[in-house]
XYZ file of C-alpha atoms in Angstrom:
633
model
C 22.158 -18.781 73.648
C 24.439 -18.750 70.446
C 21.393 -17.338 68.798
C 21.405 -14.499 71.237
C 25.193 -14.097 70.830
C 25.096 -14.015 67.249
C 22.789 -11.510 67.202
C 24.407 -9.192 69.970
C 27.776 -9.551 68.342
C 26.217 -9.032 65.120
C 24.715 -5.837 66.592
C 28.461 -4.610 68.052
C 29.443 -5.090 64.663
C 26.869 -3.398 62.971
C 27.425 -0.268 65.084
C 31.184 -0.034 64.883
C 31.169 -0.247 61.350
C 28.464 1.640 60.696
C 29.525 3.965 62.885
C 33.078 3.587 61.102
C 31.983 4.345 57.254
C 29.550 7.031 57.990
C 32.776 8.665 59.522
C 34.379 7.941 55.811
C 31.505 9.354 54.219
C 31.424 12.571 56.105
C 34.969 12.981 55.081
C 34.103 12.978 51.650
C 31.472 15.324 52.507
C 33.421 17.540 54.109
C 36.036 18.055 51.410
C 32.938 19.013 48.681
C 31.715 21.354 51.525
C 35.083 23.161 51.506
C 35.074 23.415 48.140
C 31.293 24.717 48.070
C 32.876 27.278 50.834
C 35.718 28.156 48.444
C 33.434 28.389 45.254
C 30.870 30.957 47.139
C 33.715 33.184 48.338
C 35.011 33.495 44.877
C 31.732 35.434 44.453
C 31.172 33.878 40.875
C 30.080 30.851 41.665
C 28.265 29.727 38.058
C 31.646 30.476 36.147
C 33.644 28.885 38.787
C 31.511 26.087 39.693
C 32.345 23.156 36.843
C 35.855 23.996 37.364
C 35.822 23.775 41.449
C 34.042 20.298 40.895
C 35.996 18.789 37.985
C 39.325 19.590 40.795
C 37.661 18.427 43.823
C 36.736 14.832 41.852
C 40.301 14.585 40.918
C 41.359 15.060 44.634
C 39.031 12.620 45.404
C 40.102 9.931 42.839
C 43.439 10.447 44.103
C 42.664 9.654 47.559
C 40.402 6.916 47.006
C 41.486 4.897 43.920
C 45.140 3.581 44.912
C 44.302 0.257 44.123
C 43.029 -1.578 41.432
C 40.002 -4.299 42.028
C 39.409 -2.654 45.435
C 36.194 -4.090 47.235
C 35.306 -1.557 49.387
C 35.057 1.815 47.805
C 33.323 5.101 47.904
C 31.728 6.699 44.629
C 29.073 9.810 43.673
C 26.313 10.156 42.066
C 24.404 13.259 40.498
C 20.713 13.983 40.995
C 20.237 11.973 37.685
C 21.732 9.068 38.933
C 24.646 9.948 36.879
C 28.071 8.592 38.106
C 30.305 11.590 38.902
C 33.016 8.905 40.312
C 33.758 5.593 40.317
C 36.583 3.459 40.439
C 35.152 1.565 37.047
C 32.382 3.315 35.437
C 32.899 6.169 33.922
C 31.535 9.577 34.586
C 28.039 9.800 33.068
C 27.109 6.442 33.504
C 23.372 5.288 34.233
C 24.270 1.866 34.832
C 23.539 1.887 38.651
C 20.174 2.793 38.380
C 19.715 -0.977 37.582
C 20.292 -1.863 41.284
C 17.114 -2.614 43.334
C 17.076 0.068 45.776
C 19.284 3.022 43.355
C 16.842 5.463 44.576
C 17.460 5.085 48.154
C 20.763 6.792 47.558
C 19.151 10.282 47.266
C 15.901 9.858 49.021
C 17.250 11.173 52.866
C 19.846 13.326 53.759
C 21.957 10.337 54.986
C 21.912 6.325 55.914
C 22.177 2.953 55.276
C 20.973 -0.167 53.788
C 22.008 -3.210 52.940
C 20.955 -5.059 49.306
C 21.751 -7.990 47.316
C 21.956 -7.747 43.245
C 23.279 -10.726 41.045
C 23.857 -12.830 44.009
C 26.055 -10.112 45.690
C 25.116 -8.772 49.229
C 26.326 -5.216 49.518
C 25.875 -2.561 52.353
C 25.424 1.137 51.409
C 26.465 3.903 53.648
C 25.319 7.097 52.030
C 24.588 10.872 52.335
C 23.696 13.530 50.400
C 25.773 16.656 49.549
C 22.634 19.254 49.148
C 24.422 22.242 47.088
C 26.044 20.280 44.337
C 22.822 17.857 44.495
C 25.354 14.819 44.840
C 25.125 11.672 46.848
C 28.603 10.386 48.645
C 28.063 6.470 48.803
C 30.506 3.851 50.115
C 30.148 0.152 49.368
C 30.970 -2.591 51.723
C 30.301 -6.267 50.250
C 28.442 -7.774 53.429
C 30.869 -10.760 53.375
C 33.997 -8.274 53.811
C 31.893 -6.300 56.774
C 31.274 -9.222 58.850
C 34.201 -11.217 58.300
C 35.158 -10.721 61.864
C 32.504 -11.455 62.927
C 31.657 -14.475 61.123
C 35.187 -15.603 62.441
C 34.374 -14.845 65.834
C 31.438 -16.211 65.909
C 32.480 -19.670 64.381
C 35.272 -19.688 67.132
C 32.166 -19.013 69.662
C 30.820 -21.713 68.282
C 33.024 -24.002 68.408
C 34.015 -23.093 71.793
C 30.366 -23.364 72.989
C 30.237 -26.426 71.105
C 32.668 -28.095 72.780
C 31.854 -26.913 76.549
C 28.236 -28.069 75.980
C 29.222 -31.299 74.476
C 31.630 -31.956 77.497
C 29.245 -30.800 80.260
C 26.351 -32.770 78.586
C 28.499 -35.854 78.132
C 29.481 -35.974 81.674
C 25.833 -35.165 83.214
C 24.407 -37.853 80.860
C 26.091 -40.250 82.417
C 25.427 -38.940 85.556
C 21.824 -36.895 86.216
C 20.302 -38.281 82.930
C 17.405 -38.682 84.125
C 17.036 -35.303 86.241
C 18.174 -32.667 83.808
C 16.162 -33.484 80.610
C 13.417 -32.006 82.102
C 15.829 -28.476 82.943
C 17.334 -29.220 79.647
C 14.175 -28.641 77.877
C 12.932 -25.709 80.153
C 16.547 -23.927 78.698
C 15.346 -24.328 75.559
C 11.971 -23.226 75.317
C 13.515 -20.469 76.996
C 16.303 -19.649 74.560
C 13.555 -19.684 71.839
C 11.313 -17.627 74.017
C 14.286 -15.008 74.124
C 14.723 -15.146 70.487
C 11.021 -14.014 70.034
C 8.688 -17.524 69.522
C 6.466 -16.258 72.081
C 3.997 -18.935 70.670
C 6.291 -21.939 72.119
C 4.390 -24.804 74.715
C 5.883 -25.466 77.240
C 5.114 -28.797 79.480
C 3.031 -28.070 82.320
C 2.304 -31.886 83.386
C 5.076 -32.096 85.465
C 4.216 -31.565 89.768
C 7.631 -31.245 91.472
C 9.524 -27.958 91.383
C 9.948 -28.361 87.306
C 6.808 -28.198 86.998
C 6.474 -24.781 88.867
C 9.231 -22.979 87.329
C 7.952 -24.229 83.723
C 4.344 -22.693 84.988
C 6.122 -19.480 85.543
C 8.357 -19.251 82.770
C 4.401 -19.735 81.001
C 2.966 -17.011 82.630
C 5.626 -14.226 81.672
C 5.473 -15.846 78.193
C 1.804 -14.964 78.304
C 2.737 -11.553 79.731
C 5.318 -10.715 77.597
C 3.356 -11.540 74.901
C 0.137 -9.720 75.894
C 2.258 -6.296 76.451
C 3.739 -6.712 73.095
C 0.469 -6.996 71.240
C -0.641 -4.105 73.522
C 2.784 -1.760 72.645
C 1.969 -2.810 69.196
C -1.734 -1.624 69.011
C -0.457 1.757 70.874
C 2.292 2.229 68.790
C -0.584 1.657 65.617
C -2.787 4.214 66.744
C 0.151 6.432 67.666
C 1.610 6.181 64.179
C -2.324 6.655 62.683
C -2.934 10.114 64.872
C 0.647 11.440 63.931
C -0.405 10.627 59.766
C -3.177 12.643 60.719
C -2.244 15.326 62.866
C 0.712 16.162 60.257
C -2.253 15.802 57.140
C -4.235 18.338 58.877
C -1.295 20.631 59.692
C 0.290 20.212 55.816
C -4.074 20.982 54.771
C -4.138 24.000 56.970
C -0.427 25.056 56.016
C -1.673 24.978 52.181
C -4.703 26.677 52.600
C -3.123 29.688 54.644
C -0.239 30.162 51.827
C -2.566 29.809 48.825
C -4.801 32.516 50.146
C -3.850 36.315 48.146
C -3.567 38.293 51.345
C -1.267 38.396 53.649
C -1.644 36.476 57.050
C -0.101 37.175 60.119
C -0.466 35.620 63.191
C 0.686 37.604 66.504
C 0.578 36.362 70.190
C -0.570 38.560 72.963
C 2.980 40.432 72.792
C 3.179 41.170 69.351
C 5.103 38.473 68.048
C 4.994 36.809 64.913
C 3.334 32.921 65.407
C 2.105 32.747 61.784
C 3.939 33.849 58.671
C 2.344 32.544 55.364
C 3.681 33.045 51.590
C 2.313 36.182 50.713
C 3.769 38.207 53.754
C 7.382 36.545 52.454
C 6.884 37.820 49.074
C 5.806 41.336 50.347
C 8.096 41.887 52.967
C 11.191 39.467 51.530
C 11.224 38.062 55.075
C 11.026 34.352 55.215
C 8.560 32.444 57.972
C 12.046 31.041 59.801
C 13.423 34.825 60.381
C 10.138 36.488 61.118
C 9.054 34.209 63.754
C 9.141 35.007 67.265
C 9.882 38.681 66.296
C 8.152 41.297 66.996
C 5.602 42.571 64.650
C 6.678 45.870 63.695
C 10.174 44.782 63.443
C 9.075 43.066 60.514
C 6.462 45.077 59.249
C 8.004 48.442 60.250
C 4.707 50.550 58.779
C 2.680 48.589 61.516
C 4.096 50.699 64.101
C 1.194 53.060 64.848
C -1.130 49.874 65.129
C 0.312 48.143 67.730
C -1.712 49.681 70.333
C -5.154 48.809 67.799
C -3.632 45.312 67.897
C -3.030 44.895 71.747
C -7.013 46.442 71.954
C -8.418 44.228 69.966
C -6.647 41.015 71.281
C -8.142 42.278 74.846
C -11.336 43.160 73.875
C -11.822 40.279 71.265
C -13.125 42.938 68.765
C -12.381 42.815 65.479
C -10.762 45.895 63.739
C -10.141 47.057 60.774
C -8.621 49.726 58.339
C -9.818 50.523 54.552
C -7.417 52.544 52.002
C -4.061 52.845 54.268
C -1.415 54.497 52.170
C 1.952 53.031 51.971
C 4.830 54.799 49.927
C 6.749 52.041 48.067
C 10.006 53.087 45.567
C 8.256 54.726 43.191
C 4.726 54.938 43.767
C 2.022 54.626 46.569
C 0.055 51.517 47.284
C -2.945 51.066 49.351
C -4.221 48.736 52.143
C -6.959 47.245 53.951
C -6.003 45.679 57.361
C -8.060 43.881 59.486
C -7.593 42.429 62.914
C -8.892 38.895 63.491
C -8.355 38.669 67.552
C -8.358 34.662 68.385
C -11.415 33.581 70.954
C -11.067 30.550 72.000
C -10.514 29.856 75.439
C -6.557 29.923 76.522
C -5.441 30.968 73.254
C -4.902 35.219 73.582
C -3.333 36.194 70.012
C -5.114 37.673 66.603
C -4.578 37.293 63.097
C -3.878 40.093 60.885
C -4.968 39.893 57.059
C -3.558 42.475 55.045
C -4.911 43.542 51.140
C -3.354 45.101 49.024
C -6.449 47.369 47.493
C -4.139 49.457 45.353
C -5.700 48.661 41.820
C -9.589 48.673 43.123
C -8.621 52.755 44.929
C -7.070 53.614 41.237
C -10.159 52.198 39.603
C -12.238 54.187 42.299
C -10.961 57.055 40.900
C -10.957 56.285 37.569
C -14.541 55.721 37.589
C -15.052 58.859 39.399
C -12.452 60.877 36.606
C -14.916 59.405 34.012
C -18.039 60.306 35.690
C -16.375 64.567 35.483
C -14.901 63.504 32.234
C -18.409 62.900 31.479
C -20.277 65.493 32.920
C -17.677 67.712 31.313
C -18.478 66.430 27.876
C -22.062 66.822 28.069
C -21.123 70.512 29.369
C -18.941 70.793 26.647
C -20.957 69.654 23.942
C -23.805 71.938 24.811
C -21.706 74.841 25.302
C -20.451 74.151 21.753
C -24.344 73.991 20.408
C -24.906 77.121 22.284
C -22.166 78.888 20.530
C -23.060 77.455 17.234
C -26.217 79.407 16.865
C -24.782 83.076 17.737
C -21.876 82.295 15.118
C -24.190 81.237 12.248
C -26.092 84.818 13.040
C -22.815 86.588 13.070
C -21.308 84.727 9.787
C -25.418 85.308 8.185
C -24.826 89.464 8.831
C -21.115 89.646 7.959
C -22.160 87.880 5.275
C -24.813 90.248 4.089
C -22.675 93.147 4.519
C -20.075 92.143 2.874
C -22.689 91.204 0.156
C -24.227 94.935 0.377
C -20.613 96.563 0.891
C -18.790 95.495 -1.661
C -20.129 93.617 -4.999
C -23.910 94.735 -4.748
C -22.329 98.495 -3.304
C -24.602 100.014 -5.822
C -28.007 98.652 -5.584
C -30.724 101.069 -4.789
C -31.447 100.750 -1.916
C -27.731 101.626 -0.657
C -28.124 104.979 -3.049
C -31.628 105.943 -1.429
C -29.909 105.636 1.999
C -27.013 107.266 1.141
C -28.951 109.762 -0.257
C -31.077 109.987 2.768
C -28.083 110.444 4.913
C -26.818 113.602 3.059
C -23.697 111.171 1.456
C -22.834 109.507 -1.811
C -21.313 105.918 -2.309
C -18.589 106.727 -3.789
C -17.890 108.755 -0.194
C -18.640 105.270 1.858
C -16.871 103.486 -0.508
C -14.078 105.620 0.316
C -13.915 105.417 3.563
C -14.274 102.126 3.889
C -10.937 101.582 1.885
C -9.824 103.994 3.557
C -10.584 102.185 7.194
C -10.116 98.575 5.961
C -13.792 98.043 7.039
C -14.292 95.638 4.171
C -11.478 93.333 5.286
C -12.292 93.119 8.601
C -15.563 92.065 7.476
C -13.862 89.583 5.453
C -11.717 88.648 8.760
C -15.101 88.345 10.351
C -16.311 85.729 8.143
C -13.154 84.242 7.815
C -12.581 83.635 11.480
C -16.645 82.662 12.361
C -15.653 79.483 9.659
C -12.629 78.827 12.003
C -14.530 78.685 14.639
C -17.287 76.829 13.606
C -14.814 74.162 11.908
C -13.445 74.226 15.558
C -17.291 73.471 17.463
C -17.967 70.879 14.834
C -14.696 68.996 15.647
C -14.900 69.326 19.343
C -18.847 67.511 18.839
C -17.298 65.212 16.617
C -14.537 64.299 19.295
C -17.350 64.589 22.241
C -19.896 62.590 20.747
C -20.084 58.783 21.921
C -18.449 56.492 19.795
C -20.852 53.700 18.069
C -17.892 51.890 17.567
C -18.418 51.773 13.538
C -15.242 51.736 11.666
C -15.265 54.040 8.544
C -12.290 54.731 6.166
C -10.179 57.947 7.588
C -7.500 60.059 5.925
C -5.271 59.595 7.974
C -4.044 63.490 7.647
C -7.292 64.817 8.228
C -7.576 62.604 11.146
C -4.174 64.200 12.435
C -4.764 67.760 12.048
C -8.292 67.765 13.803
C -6.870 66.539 16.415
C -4.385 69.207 16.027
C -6.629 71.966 15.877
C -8.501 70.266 20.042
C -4.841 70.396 21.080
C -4.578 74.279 19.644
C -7.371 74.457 21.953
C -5.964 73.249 24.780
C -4.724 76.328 26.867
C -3.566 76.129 30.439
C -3.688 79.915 32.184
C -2.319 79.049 35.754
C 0.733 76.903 34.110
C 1.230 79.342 30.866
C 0.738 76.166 28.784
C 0.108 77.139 25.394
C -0.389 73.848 22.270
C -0.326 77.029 19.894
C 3.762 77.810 21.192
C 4.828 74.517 19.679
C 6.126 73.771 16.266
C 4.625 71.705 13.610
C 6.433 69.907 11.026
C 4.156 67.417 8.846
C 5.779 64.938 6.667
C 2.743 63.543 5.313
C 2.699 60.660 2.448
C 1.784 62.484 -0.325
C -0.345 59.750 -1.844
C -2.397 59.375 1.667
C -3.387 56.843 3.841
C -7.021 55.835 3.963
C -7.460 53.736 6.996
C -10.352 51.533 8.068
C -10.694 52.942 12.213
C -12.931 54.595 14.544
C -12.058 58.135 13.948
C -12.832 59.510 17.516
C -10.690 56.406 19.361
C -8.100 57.373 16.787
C -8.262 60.707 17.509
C -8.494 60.536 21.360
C -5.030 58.606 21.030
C -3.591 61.034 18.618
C -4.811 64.025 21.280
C -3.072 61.773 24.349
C 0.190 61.813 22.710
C 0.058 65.488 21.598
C -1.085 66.502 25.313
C 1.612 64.230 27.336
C 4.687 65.295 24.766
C 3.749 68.848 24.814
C 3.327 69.162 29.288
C 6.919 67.548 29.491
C 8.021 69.797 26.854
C 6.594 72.532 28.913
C 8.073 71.179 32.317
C 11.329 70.902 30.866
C 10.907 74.234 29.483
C 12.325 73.068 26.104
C 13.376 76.470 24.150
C 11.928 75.469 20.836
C 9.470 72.727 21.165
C 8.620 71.111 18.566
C 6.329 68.211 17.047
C 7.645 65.784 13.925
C 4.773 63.635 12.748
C 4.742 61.594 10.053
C 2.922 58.897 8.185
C 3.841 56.382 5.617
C 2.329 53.312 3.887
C 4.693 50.144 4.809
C 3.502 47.728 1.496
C 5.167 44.901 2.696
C 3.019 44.501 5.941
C -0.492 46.469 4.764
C 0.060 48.561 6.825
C 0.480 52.580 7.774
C 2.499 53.695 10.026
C 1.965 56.989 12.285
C 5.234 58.372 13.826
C 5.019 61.273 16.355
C 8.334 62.649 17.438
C 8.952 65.156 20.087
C 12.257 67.201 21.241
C 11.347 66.720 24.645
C 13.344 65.855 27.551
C 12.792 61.870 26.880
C 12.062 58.408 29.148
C 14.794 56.724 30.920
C 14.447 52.990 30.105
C 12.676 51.723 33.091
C 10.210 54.403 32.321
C 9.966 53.120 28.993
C 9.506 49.525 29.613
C 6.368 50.701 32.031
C 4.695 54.084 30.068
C 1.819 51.580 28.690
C 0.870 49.850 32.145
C -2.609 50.844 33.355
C -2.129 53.295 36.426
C 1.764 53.824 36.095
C 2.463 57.542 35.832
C 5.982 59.642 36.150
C 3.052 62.767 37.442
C 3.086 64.227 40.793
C 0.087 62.412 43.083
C -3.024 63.903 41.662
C -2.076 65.448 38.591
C -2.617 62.115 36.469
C -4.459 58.715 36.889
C -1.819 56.647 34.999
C -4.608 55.229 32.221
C -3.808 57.270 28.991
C -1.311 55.708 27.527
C -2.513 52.269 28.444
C -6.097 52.641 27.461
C -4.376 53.977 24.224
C -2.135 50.781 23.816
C -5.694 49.276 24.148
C -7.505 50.800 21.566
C -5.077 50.521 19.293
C -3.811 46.846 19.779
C -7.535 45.499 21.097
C -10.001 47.771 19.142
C -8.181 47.615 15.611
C -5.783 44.817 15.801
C -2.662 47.523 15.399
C 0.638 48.049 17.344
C 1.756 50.349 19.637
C 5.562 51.173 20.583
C 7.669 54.011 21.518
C 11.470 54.692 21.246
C 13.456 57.130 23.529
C 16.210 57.880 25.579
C 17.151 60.413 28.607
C 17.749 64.046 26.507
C 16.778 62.890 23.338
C 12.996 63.356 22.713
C 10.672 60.739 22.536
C 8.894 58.835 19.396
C 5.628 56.576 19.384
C 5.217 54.487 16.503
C 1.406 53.741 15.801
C 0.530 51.056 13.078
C -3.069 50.057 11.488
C -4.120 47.173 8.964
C -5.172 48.342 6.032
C -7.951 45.899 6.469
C -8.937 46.701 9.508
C -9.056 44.539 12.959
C -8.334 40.928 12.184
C -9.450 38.453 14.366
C -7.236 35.130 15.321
């Protein structure tokens, strides 16, 4: 029995002062809370934040360190173990990470534990203060906790001590011989109450002992039967719980690892499952978005509620390919599909959503190429087909220019002459007279033009073999100068020729190891995009600055195109070389120019690509190439 009153007065303790300095602790607590509070309604909370801290440790040590050699104290630690304060180490000491359970301080939000290190027994009552990362511990030796209770229970003791000595004294004498057997029936039972279920009790005995010992035997046996049976429950219990939450953490992983986004509605349209994805897409976390109604959340969802509801009912699976969905700046595009859930009692459906944006823009991209295509091969054989009537009209301009003018006076231009009732001389005349021989010259003149022009346009058209040659870097610039003369757009009155050259050319020149026609097609990019937003910002004098210089120090050249255009804010900057971005109304541009040209020219020949601009000032790309071509590494 003074087992089982230790032990319950031990227990009273326990709680009261647990119960006592967990109260201290959360006082602690709550005076870092308020300053947290303070701190966040300053609204600068990382400038602010050492300063709040460095106070609110000050107020503490104040409060808490009146005394010197105090006993009982509280101190904190940082998430590094690091002592924030203490009433003898100093801040930024390490030195209690050498106690034998340190890390139980800020392993659980709160609690308690008792430990012994160097021969001292010390209780812990800690919690954890989650913004600042800090742990609040207070530190009891276990001698000062249960000095009342040692003292009570030594006066118990005594007391007990005493009464049993008297009482056993006196029955001695008197009912020796009839208690003994009662005396040791009370204690196999005090032992049997203090948990030795595996005590024997005597069952010789035949008179009423003997019956109330074989009773007190058979709830032993019960009591200990149940407890082996509570114990194997509470086994397989703990075993199916390991498992169930295993399964549930497995499943949980899978769900917010997959790309797409997963949904999971019930029968009303409300949110049951919320996985990563749909938090990152919608900025909704899993907490806020359950329970609530679908379209709530996903407010574009609207107009498939009622496809939803339908296919939850009918157990049907549905689905929708290429939705459009206007974001800040641009359009995306989605597949949904409606997973409705079949087994039996369970009325809901999972929605996946993809977002299908880049494989629609490379949908169209391959079908831009494929006209791209077809109008290159047009091109090209339009071109061949023009080549052959302008070598017959250069041959007969050229022969009569050739019969006109330096050969005037062969014979068989007299006999005909003569034939016609006229002399040379008269032709002659009035040919001078009627500029006939110019225009002839004008004829030939302008047949070289445009054959110069074909031959470039099959040079640009042709498919690259990817060979890199040596270019001049000039000539390379004003072929593509004369396609972008070429480029004339009727129903926008967008004319290349309107715009003003200036060429600053190196006058030494820049051969460059390159593929010409991927050279070229950048070149013609630039030209084409700086000369449309000259036109749409109907710049008065547009005009083109290009340039090229030879930069010894890195082997390199260096082409510079400047326009006076209306220029690129800086967000529009940042993005103009990412595939598919475009600053073009839907339709009128696929977004890949300038990125396929950062390509070529970073990828394909080991250059680099940049461009410099600001709102109303024009815009400059900067193009530079090795002298030794693409080097690899």
């Amino acid at each position: 029995m003074l087992v089982i009153a230790d032990k319950q007065l031990t227990r009273i303790i326990d709680k009261s002062q647990n119960a006592m300095y967990a109260e201290k602790v959360d006082v602690i607590w709550d005076t870092l809370n308020r300053a947290e509070n303070r701190l966040q309604k300053t609204g600068l909370v990382e400038a602010y934040a050492d300063d709040f801290k460095e106070s609110t440790v000050e107020e503490l040590r104040k409060a808490y360190y009146k005394h010197p050699n105090q006993v009982i104290y509280p101190f904190i630690l940082d998430g590094d173990f690091k002592v924030v304060i203490h009433p003898v180490l100093p801040a930024g000491d390490l030195s209690l990470l050498q106690l034998k359970e340190a890390k139980r301080l800020l392993s659980s939000e709160r609690g308690d534990f008792s430990s012994t290190d160097k021969d001292q027994a010390t209780w812990y009552a800690h919690r954890l203060f989650d913004p600042w990362n800090w742990g609040v511990v207070y530190v009891v030796p276990l001698d000062v906790k249960y000095a009342d209770a040692y003292a009570l229970r030594d006066m118990l003791v005594v007391v007990m001590v005493a009464i049993t000595f008297f009482v056993l004294a006196a029955l001695a004498v008197i009912l020796k011989r009839f208690t003994k057997p009662i005396v040791n029936l009370t204690e196999i039972s005090t032992q049997i109450a203090g948990g030795n279920l595996e005590q024997r009790i005597d069952l010789s005995a035949k008179d009423e002992i003997g019956t109330l010992s074989r009773s007190f035997d058979n709830m032993r046996k019960a009591v200990k039967q149940q407890i082996i049976d509570l114990n194997r429950e509470i086994d397989e219990r703990k075993l199916a719980e390991e498992e169930l939450r295993h399964l549930r953490n497995y499943l949980t992983n899978i769900i917010d690892s997959m790309p797409s986004v997963l949904v999971g509605v019930d029968i009303d349209g409300r949110v049951t499952l919320w996985n990563k994805t749909a938090e990152q897409t919608t900025g909704i976390t899993a907490d806020a978005a359950q329970g609530k109604i679908i379209s709530d959340v996903f407010p574009w969802m609207v107009s498939d509620m009622e496809r939803i509801t339908k296919s939850i009912r009918t157990r049907e699976i549905k689905q929708r390919r290429k939705m459009p969905r206007l974001l800040e700046n641009s359009t995306c595009y989605e597949d949904m599909t409606i997973y409705p859930l079949i087994t039996n009692g369970v009325e809901g459906a999972v929605i996946r959503v993809d977002d299908v944006t880049d494989k629609v823009r490379m949908e169209e991209m391959m079908i831009q190429s494929e006209k791209m295509l077809s109008v290159g091969g047009l091109a090209a054989g339009m071109a061949h087909e023009i080549n052959n009537p302008i070598a017959g009209m250069m041959q007969t301009a050229s022969v009569m220019a050739n019969r006109l003018s330096e050969n005037i006076n062969m014979p068989a231009n007299l006999k005909a002459a003569e034939a016609a009732g006229t002399t040379m001389e008269a032709i002659r005349y009035f040919m001078e007279a009627r500029s006939i021989l110019r225009m002839i010259t004008a004829i030939v003149d302008s047949g070289r033009r445009v054959a110069a022009i074909v031959d470039n346009m099959l040079s640009f058209a042709r498919k690259s073999d990817a060979q890199i040659s040596s270019h001049l870097l000039s000539e390379l610039l004003d072929k593509t100068l004369e396609l972008a003369a070429a480029d004339y757009d009727l129903q926008k009155r967008y004319d290349f020729k309107k715009i003003e050259i200036k060429k600053e050319y190196d006058d030494k020149g820049s051969f460059v190891p390159c593929e010409g026609a991927k050279i070229q097609q950048v070149l013609l990019n630039i030209f084409r995009n700086g000369g449309q937003a000259m036109l749409d910002a109907r710049i008065k004098d547009p005009k083109f600055i290009v340039r090229t210089r030879f930069e010894r120090q890195r082997e390199r050249v260096c082409i510079e195109i400047e326009d006076n255009g209306p220029g690129m804010d800086e967000a529009t900057r940042k993005r103009v070389f990412e595939p598919f971005f475009t600053t073009k109304p839907v339709g009128m541009g696929t977004g890949l120019g300038l990125s396929v040209s950062y390509f070529i020219i970073t990828e394909n020949h080991g250059g680099e690509m940049a461009v410099e601009s600001r709102p109303g000032s024009g815009a400059k790309f900067i193009i530079r190439l090795p002298l030794e071509g693409r080097r690899e590494g």
